[in-house]
Amino acid sequence: MSRSPVDPTKRFSGRVENYTRYRPGYPSDVLGILRDEAGLTIASVVADIGSGTGISTKLFLDHGNLVYAVEPNGEMREAAETMLRQYPRFHSVAATAEATTLPDAAVDFVVAGQAFHWFCVDEARREFCRILRPHGWTVLMWNSRLTDSTPFLRGYEALLAKFGTDYREVNHTNIGDDVLRSFFGATPEYRRMENVQVFDYAGLEGRLLSSSYVPSADDARYRPMLAALAQLFAEQQVDGHVRFEYDTELYFGRL
C-alpha cells in the first residue's frame, strides 16, 4: 500500500473544526451487525484506533461500551475530548495504531473508522494481536463516498481530481482485497449499508475543507477550487441543497 510522504498523524491539523462538523457518522446498523455476528455487548471493551475527533468513538459510547480512543493528532484528540467529556466510559489515549500503549489482552474489539489506510499494516496487526483478548474481533469501517451515482457526485469527484494535492495516492480505496486478507489472515466478513448527508453551500464547503488532500488557504489553488465548488453547487443544488451519498463498508473478523 502506497503511503503519502506527509506524516499521516499530522495531515488533519488545521482541519479539525470542519472535520468535526461535516464528516458523516456511522449508521446504527453497524452495532446491530456486530451484536448479532461478533457478540458485541455493553460489557465489551473497545479500542477505537485512529479515533480522530471521536465520530466512531461516540457510536460505541452511546451503545454503553468502555472505549479507549487512541489518536496521535493532538488537535483531533482535543476535539474528541471536548465533544465526549460527558461520557464517563471514554478514555482518550495519545498514541498510534502501531504502539497504542494499551496493556496486553486489554480489549474485546479493535475498531478503526476511516483510519486503517493510514496505518503501517504489519506493525498495526502485531499491535492489535497484542491488545486483543482471546477470540477478540477487529473491525474496519469506512464511509465510502459514491463518485458516480449522481451528476453532483461526478462533478465533485472531477473537482477533487483537478485540485486535490495527493487525492489518488491516499484514497482508502487503494486498499485491495489482498491487503485485507493478509491483515485478517483470511477473508473478512463484509457488510454494506447506505448513508447520506445533505448540505447547503456552507456545509458543502466545510465538507470539502475537512479533507486532508485539498489545498489549504495559503495555496494558490485554494480560491480557484472554491470558485469551482460554488459553480458546481449552483448547477446541481435542489432547493438549496446537495446530497453526499455513501456506502458504509464494514469489514470484521478475528486476526
Short mmCIF file of N, CA and C in Angstrom, two decimals, residues 4-101:
data_model
loop_
_atom_site.label_atom_id
_atom_site.label_comp_id
_atom_site.label_asym_id
_atom_site.label_seq_id
_atom_site.Cartn_x
_atom_site.Cartn_y
_atom_site.Cartn_z
N SER A 4 1.54 8.36 1.69
CA SER A 4 1.88 9.74 1.39
C SER A 4 3.15 10.13 2.11
N PRO A 5 3.99 11.00 1.47
CA PRO A 5 5.17 11.47 2.17
C PRO A 5 4.85 12.36 3.36
N VAL A 6 3.63 12.89 3.44
CA VAL A 6 3.23 13.71 4.57
C VAL A 6 2.91 12.80 5.75
N ASP A 7 3.43 13.13 6.92
CA ASP A 7 3.18 12.34 8.13
C ASP A 7 1.67 12.21 8.33
N PRO A 8 1.12 10.98 8.26
CA PRO A 8 -0.34 10.84 8.37
C PRO A 8 -0.89 11.28 9.71
N THR A 9 -0.05 11.29 10.75
CA THR A 9 -0.54 11.71 12.07
C THR A 9 -0.74 13.22 12.14
N LYS A 10 -0.26 13.96 11.13
CA LYS A 10 -0.36 15.42 11.15
C LYS A 10 -1.22 15.97 10.02
N ARG A 11 -1.73 15.10 9.17
CA ARG A 11 -2.41 15.57 7.97
C ARG A 11 -3.65 16.42 8.27
N PHE A 12 -4.34 16.14 9.36
CA PHE A 12 -5.60 16.84 9.60
C PHE A 12 -5.46 18.03 10.54
N SER A 13 -4.24 18.35 10.95
CA SER A 13 -4.02 19.56 11.73
C SER A 13 -4.51 20.76 10.92
N GLY A 14 -5.28 21.63 11.55
CA GLY A 14 -5.83 22.78 10.86
C GLY A 14 -7.16 22.52 10.18
N ARG A 15 -7.62 21.27 10.18
CA ARG A 15 -8.88 20.92 9.52
C ARG A 15 -9.90 20.37 10.52
N VAL A 16 -9.58 20.45 11.79
CA VAL A 16 -10.34 19.72 12.80
C VAL A 16 -11.77 20.25 12.93
N GLU A 17 -11.95 21.57 12.93
CA GLU A 17 -13.30 22.10 13.10
C GLU A 17 -14.22 21.62 11.99
N ASN A 18 -13.75 21.69 10.74
CA ASN A 18 -14.56 21.22 9.63
C ASN A 18 -14.78 19.71 9.70
N TYR A 19 -13.76 18.98 10.12
CA TYR A 19 -13.89 17.53 10.23
C TYR A 19 -14.97 17.18 11.24
N THR A 20 -14.94 17.84 12.39
CA THR A 20 -15.91 17.56 13.44
C THR A 20 -17.33 17.88 12.99
N ARG A 21 -17.50 18.97 12.27
CA ARG A 21 -18.84 19.43 11.92
C ARG A 21 -19.43 18.74 10.70
N TYR A 22 -18.58 18.34 9.75
CA TYR A 22 -19.11 17.98 8.44
C TYR A 22 -18.82 16.56 7.98
N ARG A 23 -18.06 15.78 8.74
CA ARG A 23 -17.86 14.39 8.34
C ARG A 23 -19.06 13.54 8.79
N PRO A 24 -19.40 12.49 8.02
CA PRO A 24 -20.58 11.69 8.37
C PRO A 24 -20.34 10.78 9.55
N GLY A 25 -21.41 10.50 10.27
CA GLY A 25 -21.36 9.47 11.29
C GLY A 25 -21.57 8.10 10.67
N TYR A 26 -21.77 7.10 11.53
CA TYR A 26 -21.96 5.72 11.07
C TYR A 26 -23.37 5.26 11.43
N PRO A 27 -24.00 4.51 10.53
CA PRO A 27 -25.37 4.04 10.82
C PRO A 27 -25.41 3.16 12.06
N SER A 28 -26.51 3.23 12.78
CA SER A 28 -26.67 2.38 13.97
C SER A 28 -26.71 0.90 13.61
N ASP A 29 -26.96 0.61 12.33
CA ASP A 29 -26.96 -0.79 11.89
C ASP A 29 -25.60 -1.44 12.13
N VAL A 30 -24.53 -0.65 12.18
CA VAL A 30 -23.20 -1.21 12.48
C VAL A 30 -23.25 -1.96 13.80
N LEU A 31 -23.87 -1.37 14.81
CA LEU A 31 -23.95 -2.00 16.12
C LEU A 31 -24.77 -3.29 16.07
N GLY A 32 -25.86 -3.26 15.33
CA GLY A 32 -26.68 -4.46 15.21
C GLY A 32 -25.93 -5.61 14.57
N ILE A 33 -25.17 -5.32 13.54
CA ILE A 33 -24.38 -6.36 12.88
C ILE A 33 -23.35 -6.93 13.83
N LEU A 34 -22.66 -6.06 14.55
CA LEU A 34 -21.62 -6.54 15.46
C LEU A 34 -22.22 -7.28 16.66
N ARG A 35 -23.39 -6.88 17.10
CA ARG A 35 -24.06 -7.62 18.18
C ARG A 35 -24.44 -9.03 17.70
N ASP A 36 -25.02 -9.09 16.49
CA ASP A 36 -25.55 -10.37 16.01
C ASP A 36 -24.45 -11.31 15.53
N GLU A 37 -23.38 -10.75 14.98
CA GLU A 37 -22.40 -11.60 14.28
C GLU A 37 -21.04 -11.65 14.96
N ALA A 38 -20.78 -10.76 15.90
CA ALA A 38 -19.47 -10.77 16.57
C ALA A 38 -19.61 -10.73 18.09
N GLY A 39 -20.82 -10.79 18.59
CA GLY A 39 -21.02 -10.88 20.02
C GLY A 39 -20.79 -9.60 20.80
N LEU A 40 -20.89 -8.45 20.14
CA LEU A 40 -20.75 -7.18 20.85
C LEU A 40 -21.85 -7.04 21.90
N THR A 41 -21.44 -6.69 23.13
CA THR A 41 -22.40 -6.39 24.19
C THR A 41 -21.99 -5.07 24.86
N ILE A 42 -22.81 -4.60 25.76
CA ILE A 42 -22.47 -3.40 26.51
C ILE A 42 -21.20 -3.59 27.31
N ALA A 43 -20.93 -4.83 27.71
CA ALA A 43 -19.74 -5.12 28.52
C ALA A 43 -18.45 -5.18 27.71
N SER A 44 -18.55 -5.20 26.38
CA SER A 44 -17.35 -5.30 25.54
C SER A 44 -16.50 -4.04 25.68
N VAL A 45 -15.20 -4.23 25.81
CA VAL A 45 -14.26 -3.12 25.86
C VAL A 45 -13.73 -2.89 24.45
N VAL A 46 -13.75 -1.63 24.01
CA VAL A 46 -13.43 -1.27 22.63
C VAL A 46 -12.21 -0.36 22.60
N ALA A 47 -11.28 -0.64 21.70
CA ALA A 47 -10.21 0.29 21.37
C ALA A 47 -10.51 0.87 20.00
N ASP A 48 -10.76 2.17 19.94
CA ASP A 48 -11.02 2.86 18.68
C ASP A 48 -9.70 3.47 18.23
N ILE A 49 -9.10 2.88 17.21
CA ILE A 49 -7.75 3.23 16.81
C ILE A 49 -7.79 4.25 15.66
N GLY A 50 -7.04 5.33 15.82
CA GLY A 50 -7.14 6.43 14.86
C GLY A 50 -8.50 7.09 15.02
N SER A 51 -8.86 7.36 16.26
CA SER A 51 -10.23 7.78 16.60
C SER A 51 -10.56 9.20 16.18
N GLY A 52 -9.56 9.97 15.81
CA GLY A 52 -9.81 11.31 15.29
C GLY A 52 -10.59 12.19 16.24
N THR A 53 -11.63 12.81 15.73
CA THR A 53 -12.43 13.72 16.54
C THR A 53 -13.54 13.01 17.30
N GLY A 54 -13.57 11.68 17.26
CA GLY A 54 -14.49 10.92 18.10
C GLY A 54 -15.78 10.49 17.44
N ILE A 55 -15.86 10.57 16.10
CA ILE A 55 -17.11 10.20 15.42
C ILE A 55 -17.43 8.73 15.64
N SER A 56 -16.47 7.85 15.40
CA SER A 56 -16.71 6.42 15.62
C SER A 56 -16.74 6.08 17.10
N THR A 57 -15.96 6.79 17.90
CA THR A 57 -15.96 6.56 19.35
C THR A 57 -17.35 6.76 19.93
N LYS A 58 -18.02 7.81 19.50
CA LYS A 58 -19.35 8.14 20.04
C LYS A 58 -20.35 7.03 19.75
N LEU A 59 -20.24 6.38 18.60
CA LEU A 59 -21.14 5.29 18.27
C LEU A 59 -21.13 4.22 19.36
N PHE A 60 -19.92 3.86 19.82
CA PHE A 60 -19.80 2.80 20.81
C PHE A 60 -20.08 3.31 22.23
N LEU A 61 -19.74 4.57 22.51
CA LEU A 61 -20.10 5.13 23.81
C LEU A 61 -21.61 5.19 23.98
N ASP A 62 -22.32 5.57 22.93
CA ASP A 62 -23.78 5.62 23.00
C ASP A 62 -24.38 4.23 23.19
N HIS A 63 -23.65 3.21 22.76
CA HIS A 63 -24.09 1.83 22.97
C HIS A 63 -23.86 1.39 24.41
N GLY A 64 -22.99 2.12 25.13
CA GLY A 64 -22.71 1.81 26.52
C GLY A 64 -21.34 1.21 26.77
N ASN A 65 -20.51 1.11 25.73
CA ASN A 65 -19.20 0.47 25.88
C ASN A 65 -18.18 1.38 26.53
N LEU A 66 -17.21 0.78 27.21
CA LEU A 66 -16.00 1.47 27.60
C LEU A 66 -15.11 1.54 26.37
N VAL A 67 -14.65 2.75 26.02
CA VAL A 67 -13.89 2.93 24.79
C VAL A 67 -12.58 3.65 25.08
N TYR A 68 -11.47 3.05 24.63
CA TYR A 68 -10.17 3.71 24.58
C TYR A 68 -10.02 4.33 23.20
N ALA A 69 -10.01 5.65 23.13
CA ALA A 69 -9.88 6.36 21.86
C ALA A 69 -8.41 6.71 21.65
N VAL A 70 -7.77 5.99 20.74
CA VAL A 70 -6.33 6.11 20.51
C VAL A 70 -6.12 7.00 19.29
N GLU A 71 -5.52 8.18 19.51
CA GLU A 71 -5.35 9.15 18.43
C GLU A 71 -4.05 9.92 18.60
N PRO A 72 -3.17 9.93 17.58
CA PRO A 72 -1.89 10.62 17.71
C PRO A 72 -1.94 12.12 17.45
N ASN A 73 -2.95 12.59 16.70
CA ASN A 73 -3.00 14.00 16.35
C ASN A 73 -3.60 14.80 17.51
N GLY A 74 -2.82 15.74 18.07
CA GLY A 74 -3.26 16.46 19.25
C GLY A 74 -4.52 17.27 19.04
N GLU A 75 -4.65 17.96 17.91
CA GLU A 75 -5.83 18.78 17.67
C GLU A 75 -7.10 17.92 17.58
N MET A 76 -7.00 16.80 16.87
CA MET A 76 -8.16 15.92 16.74
C MET A 76 -8.52 15.30 18.09
N ARG A 77 -7.50 14.89 18.81
CA ARG A 77 -7.74 14.27 20.12
C ARG A 77 -8.41 15.25 21.07
N GLU A 78 -7.97 16.50 21.07
CA GLU A 78 -8.57 17.51 21.95
C GLU A 78 -10.01 17.79 21.56
N ALA A 79 -10.31 17.76 20.25
CA ALA A 79 -11.70 17.94 19.81
C ALA A 79 -12.58 16.82 20.34
N ALA A 80 -12.07 15.57 20.29
CA ALA A 80 -12.83 14.45 20.84
C ALA A 80 -13.02 14.59 22.34
N GLU A 81 -11.98 15.02 23.03
CA GLU A 81 -12.08 15.17 24.48
C GLU A 81 -13.13 16.22 24.85
N THR A 82 -13.25 17.25 24.04
CA THR A 82 -14.27 18.27 24.29
C THR A 82 -15.67 17.72 24.00
N MET A 83 -15.82 17.05 22.87
CA MET A 83 -17.13 16.57 22.45
C MET A 83 -17.64 15.45 23.36
N LEU A 84 -16.74 14.63 23.88
CA LEU A 84 -17.14 13.41 24.57
C LEU A 84 -16.89 13.47 26.08
N ARG A 85 -16.63 14.64 26.60
CA ARG A 85 -16.25 14.73 28.01
C ARG A 85 -17.36 14.30 28.96
N GLN A 86 -18.60 14.27 28.50
CA GLN A 86 -19.70 13.88 29.40
C GLN A 86 -19.84 12.37 29.51
N TYR A 87 -19.06 11.61 28.74
CA TYR A 87 -19.15 10.14 28.78
C TYR A 87 -18.14 9.60 29.79
N PRO A 88 -18.58 9.02 30.89
CA PRO A 88 -17.62 8.52 31.88
C PRO A 88 -16.81 7.32 31.40
N ARG A 89 -17.26 6.64 30.34
CA ARG A 89 -16.57 5.44 29.86
C ARG A 89 -15.64 5.76 28.67
N PHE A 90 -15.40 7.02 28.45
CA PHE A 90 -14.50 7.49 27.39
C PHE A 90 -13.11 7.71 27.98
N HIS A 91 -12.10 7.12 27.33
CA HIS A 91 -10.72 7.28 27.75
C HIS A 91 -9.88 7.69 26.54
N SER A 92 -9.31 8.87 26.59
CA SER A 92 -8.50 9.39 25.49
C SER A 92 -7.06 8.96 25.66
N VAL A 93 -6.46 8.45 24.57
CA VAL A 93 -5.09 7.92 24.62
C VAL A 93 -4.28 8.58 23.50
N ALA A 94 -3.18 9.23 23.87
CA ALA A 94 -2.29 9.85 22.88
C ALA A 94 -1.29 8.80 22.41
N ALA A 95 -1.60 8.14 21.30
CA ALA A 95 -0.74 7.06 20.82
C ALA A 95 -1.13 6.74 19.37
N THR A 96 -0.38 5.80 18.79
CA THR A 96 -0.59 5.43 17.40
C THR A 96 -1.13 4.01 17.28
N ALA A 97 -1.55 3.67 16.08
CA ALA A 97 -2.03 2.31 15.82
C ALA A 97 -0.94 1.28 16.03
N GLU A 98 0.29 1.68 15.75
CA GLU A 98 1.41 0.74 15.81
C GLU A 98 1.97 0.59 17.22
N ALA A 99 1.62 1.52 18.11
CA ALA A 99 2.09 1.48 19.51
C ALA A 99 1.04 2.16 20.36
N THR A 100 0.00 1.43 20.72
CA THR A 100 -1.17 2.03 21.36
C THR A 100 -0.95 2.39 22.82
N THR A 101 0.04 1.81 23.47
CA THR A 101 0.33 1.92 24.91
C THR A 101 -0.68 1.18 25.77
#
